[in-house]
CSV table of C-alpha atoms and ligand atoms in Angstrom, one decimal:
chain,number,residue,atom,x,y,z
A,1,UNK,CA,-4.5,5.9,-60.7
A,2,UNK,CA,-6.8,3.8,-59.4
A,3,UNK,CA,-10.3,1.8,-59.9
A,4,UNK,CA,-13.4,0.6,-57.7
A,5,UNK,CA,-13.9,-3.0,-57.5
A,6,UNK,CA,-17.4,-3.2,-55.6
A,7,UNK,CA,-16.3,-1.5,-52.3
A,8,UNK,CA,-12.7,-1.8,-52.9
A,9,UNK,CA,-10.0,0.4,-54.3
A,10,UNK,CA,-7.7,-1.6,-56.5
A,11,UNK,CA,-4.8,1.0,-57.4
A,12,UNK,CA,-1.1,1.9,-58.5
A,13,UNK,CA,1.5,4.5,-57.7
A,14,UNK,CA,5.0,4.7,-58.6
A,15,UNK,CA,7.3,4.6,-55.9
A,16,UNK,CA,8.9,2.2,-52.9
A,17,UNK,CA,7.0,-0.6,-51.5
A,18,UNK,CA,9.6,-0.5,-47.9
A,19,UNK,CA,7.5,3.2,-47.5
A,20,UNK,CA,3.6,1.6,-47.6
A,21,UNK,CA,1.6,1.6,-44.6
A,22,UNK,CA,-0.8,-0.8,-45.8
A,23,UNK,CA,-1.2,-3.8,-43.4
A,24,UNK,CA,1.3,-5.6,-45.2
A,25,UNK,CA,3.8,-5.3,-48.2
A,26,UNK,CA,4.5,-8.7,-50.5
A,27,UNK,CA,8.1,-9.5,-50.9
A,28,UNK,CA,9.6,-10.9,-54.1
A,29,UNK,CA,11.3,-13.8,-52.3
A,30,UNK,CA,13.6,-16.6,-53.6
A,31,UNK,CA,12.3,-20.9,-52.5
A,32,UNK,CA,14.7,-20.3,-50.1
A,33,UNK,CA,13.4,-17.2,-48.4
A,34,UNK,CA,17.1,-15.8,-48.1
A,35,UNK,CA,17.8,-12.2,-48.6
A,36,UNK,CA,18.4,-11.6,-51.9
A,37,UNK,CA,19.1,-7.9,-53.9
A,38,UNK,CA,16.2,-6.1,-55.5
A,39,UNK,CA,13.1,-5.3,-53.6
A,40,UNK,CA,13.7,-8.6,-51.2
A,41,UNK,CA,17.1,-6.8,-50.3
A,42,UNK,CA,15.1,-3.4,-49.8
A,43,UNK,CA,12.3,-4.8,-47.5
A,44,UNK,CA,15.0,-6.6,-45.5
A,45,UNK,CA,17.0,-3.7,-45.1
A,46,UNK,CA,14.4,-1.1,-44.2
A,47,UNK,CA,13.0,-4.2,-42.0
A,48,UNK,CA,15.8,-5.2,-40.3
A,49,UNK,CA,16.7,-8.6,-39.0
A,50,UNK,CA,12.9,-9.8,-37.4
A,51,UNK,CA,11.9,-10.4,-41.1
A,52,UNK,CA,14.6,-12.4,-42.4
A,53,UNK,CA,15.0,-14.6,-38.8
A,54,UNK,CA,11.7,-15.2,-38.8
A,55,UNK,CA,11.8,-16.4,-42.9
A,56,UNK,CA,14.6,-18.6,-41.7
A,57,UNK,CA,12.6,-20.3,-39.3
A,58,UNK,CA,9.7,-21.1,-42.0
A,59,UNK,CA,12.9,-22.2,-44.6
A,60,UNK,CA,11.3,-22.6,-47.6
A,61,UNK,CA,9.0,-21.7,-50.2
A,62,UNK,CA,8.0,-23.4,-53.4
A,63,UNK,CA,7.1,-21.1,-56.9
A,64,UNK,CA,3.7,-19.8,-56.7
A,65,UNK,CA,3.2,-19.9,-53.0
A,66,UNK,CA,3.2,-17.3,-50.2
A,67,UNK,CA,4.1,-17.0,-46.4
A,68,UNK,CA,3.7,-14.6,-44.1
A,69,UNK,CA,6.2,-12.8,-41.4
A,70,UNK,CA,5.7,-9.8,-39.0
A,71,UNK,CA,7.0,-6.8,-40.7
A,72,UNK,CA,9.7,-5.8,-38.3
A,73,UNK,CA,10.0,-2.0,-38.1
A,74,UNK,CA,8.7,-1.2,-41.4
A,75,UNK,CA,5.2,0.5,-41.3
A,76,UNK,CA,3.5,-2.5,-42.4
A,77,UNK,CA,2.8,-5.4,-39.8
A,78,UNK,CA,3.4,-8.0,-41.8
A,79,UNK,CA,5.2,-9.1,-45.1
A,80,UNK,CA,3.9,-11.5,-47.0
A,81,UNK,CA,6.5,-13.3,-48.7
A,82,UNK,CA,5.4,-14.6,-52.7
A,83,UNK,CA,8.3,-16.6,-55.0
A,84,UNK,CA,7.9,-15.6,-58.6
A,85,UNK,CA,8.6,-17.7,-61.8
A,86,UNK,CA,11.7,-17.2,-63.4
A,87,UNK,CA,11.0,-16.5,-66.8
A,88,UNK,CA,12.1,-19.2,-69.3
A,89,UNK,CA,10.1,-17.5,-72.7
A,90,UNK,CA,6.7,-18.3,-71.3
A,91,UNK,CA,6.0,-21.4,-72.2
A,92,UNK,CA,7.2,-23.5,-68.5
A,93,UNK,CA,3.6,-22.3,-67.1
A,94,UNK,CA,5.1,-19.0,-65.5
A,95,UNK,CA,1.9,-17.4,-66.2
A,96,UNK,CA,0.0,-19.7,-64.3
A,97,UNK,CA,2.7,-19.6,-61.7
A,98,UNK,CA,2.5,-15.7,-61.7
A,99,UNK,CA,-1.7,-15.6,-61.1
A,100,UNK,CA,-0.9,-17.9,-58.1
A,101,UNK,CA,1.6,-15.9,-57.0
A,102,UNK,CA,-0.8,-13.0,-56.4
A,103,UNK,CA,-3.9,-15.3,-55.4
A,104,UNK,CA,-1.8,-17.3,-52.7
A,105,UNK,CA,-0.7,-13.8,-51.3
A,106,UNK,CA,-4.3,-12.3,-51.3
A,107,UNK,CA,-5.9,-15.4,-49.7
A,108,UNK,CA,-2.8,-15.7,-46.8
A,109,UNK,CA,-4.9,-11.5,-46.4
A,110,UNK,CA,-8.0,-12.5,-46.1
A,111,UNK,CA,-7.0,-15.3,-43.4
A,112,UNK,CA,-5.3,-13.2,-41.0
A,113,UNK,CA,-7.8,-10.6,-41.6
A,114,UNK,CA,-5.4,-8.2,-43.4
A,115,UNK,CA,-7.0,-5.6,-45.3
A,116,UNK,CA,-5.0,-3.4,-46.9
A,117,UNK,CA,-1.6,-5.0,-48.7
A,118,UNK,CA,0.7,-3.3,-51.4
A,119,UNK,CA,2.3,-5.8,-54.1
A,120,UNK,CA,5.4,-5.0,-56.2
A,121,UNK,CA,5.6,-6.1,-59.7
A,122,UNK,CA,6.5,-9.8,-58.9
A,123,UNK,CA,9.4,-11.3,-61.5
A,124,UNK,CA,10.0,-8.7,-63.9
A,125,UNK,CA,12.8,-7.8,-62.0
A,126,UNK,CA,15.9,-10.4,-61.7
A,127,UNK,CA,13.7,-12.8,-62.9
A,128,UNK,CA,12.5,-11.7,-66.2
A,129,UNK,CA,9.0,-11.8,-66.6
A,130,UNK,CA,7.9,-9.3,-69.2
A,131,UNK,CA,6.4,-6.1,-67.9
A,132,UNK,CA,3.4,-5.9,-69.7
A,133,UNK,CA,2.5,-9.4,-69.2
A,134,UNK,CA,3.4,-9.7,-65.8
A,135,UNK,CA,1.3,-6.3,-65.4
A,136,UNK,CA,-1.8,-7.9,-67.1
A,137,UNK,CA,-2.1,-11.3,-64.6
A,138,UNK,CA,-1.1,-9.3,-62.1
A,139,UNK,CA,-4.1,-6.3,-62.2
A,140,UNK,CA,-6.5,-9.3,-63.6
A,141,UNK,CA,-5.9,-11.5,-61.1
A,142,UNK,CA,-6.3,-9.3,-58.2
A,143,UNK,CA,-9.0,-7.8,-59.5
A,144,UNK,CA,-11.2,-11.4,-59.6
A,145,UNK,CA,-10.0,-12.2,-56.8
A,146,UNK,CA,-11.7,-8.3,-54.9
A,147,UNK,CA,-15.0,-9.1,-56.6
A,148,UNK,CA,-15.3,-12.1,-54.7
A,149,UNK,CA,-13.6,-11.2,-51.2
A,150,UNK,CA,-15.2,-7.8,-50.1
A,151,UNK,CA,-12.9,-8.3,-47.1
A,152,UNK,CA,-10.2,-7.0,-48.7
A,153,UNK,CA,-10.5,-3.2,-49.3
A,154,UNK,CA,-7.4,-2.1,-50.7
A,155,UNK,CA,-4.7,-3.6,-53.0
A,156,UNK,CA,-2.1,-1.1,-53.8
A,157,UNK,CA,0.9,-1.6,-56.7
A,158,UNK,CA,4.1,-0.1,-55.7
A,159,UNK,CA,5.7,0.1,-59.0
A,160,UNK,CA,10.2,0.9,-59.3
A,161,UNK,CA,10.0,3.8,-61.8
A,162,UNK,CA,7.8,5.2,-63.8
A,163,UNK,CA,8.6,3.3,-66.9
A,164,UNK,CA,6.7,0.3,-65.0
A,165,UNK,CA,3.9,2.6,-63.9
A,166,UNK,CA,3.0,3.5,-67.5
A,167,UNK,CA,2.6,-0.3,-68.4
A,168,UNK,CA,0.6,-0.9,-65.6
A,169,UNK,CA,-1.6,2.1,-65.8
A,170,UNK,CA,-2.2,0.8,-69.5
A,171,UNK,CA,-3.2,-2.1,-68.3
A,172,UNK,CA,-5.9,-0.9,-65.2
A,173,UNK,CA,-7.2,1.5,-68.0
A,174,UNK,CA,-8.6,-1.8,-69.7
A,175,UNK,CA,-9.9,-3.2,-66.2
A,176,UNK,CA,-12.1,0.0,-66.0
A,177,UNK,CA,-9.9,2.7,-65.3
B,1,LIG,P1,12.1,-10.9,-59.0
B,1,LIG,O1,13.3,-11.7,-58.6
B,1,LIG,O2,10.8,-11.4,-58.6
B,1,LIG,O3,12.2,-10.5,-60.5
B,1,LIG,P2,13.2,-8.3,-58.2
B,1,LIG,O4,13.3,-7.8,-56.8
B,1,LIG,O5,14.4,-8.4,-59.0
B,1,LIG,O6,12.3,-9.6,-58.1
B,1,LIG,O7,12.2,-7.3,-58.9
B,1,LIG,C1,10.8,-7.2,-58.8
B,1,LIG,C2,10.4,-5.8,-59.1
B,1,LIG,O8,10.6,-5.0,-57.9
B,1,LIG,C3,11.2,-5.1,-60.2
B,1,LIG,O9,10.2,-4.5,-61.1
B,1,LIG,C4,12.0,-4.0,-59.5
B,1,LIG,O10,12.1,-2.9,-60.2
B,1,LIG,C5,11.0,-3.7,-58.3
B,1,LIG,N1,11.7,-3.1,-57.1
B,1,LIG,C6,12.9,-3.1,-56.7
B,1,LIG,N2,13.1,-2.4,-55.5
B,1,LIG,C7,11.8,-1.9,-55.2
B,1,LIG,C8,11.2,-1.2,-54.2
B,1,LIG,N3,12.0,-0.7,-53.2
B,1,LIG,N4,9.9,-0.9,-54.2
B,1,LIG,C9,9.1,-1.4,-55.2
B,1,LIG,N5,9.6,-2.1,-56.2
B,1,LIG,C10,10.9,-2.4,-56.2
């Protein structure tokens, strides 16, 4: 499913973000940009090491913000590595820590240039963030940010199962689906 935002195509699928050949994939990385499970241990591992030395080297990450590593011998050049709030029941700012996590990753894009990148569904996995919500900053937030950067032509959602897909397609029905 997917929508037009001016000239770009903002869109989800379900499947596995390691498998994208957009430009780049986003990781759901921890502050301390170590392998962890989930999709950070599947990007690494259908990566190999290139990704993880070079997210070594940068050391650290604080919750919202997002760095960027070659992509090793995935498809994708680069991975753009984004830590999610844990959630704590919503009310320790996660959502505004969530919106930031997708902005910071888009805008790291449009510096080098990149113009296509996948995201996964940042902290609703180990970290908790409720689907549906996380589903709603996620699609709105990308979708402000494409009607002010043209440069950016496609943003793709990788989503783990098709549970998650339906909650996200519910939510880009009320963008403009
Ligand atoms: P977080 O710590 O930010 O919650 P997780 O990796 O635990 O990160 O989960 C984030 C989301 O990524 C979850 O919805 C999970 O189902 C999903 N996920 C796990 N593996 C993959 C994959 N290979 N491709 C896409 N999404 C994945």
């Amino acid at each position: 499913m997917q929508v037009q935002i001016n000239e770009a195509v903002l869109e989800i699928v379900e499947g596995d973000i390691t498998q994208q050949d957009t430009e780049a994939i986003v990781n759901a990385a921890n502050n301390e940009l170590r392998v962890g499970g989930g999709v950070d241990g599947a990007i690494n591992r259908a990566g190999g090491p290139a990704i993880q030395a070079e997210a070594r080297q940068i050391g650290y990450c604080p919750t919202g913000q997002a760095v960027i590593t070659t992509g090793g011998n995935l498809k994708a050049k680069y991975v753009i590595h984004t830590v999610g709030p844990i959630y704590r029941g919503g009310t320790s700012g996660e959502a505004d820590l969530l919106a930031s996590c997708y902005r910071e990753s888009l805008k790291l894009a449009s510096a080098r240039s990149i113009k296509s990148l996948a995201f996964p569904s940042i902290s609703t996995g180990v970290y908790g963030y409720p689907v549906a919500q996380a589903a709603r900053i996620a699609l709105r937030t990308t979708a402000d940010y494409l009607e002010e950067h043209p440069e950016i032509r496609l943003v793709r959602f990788v989503l783990f199962g098709q549970q998650a897909y339906e909650v996200y397609a519910k939510e880009l029905e009320k963008i403009g689906g």
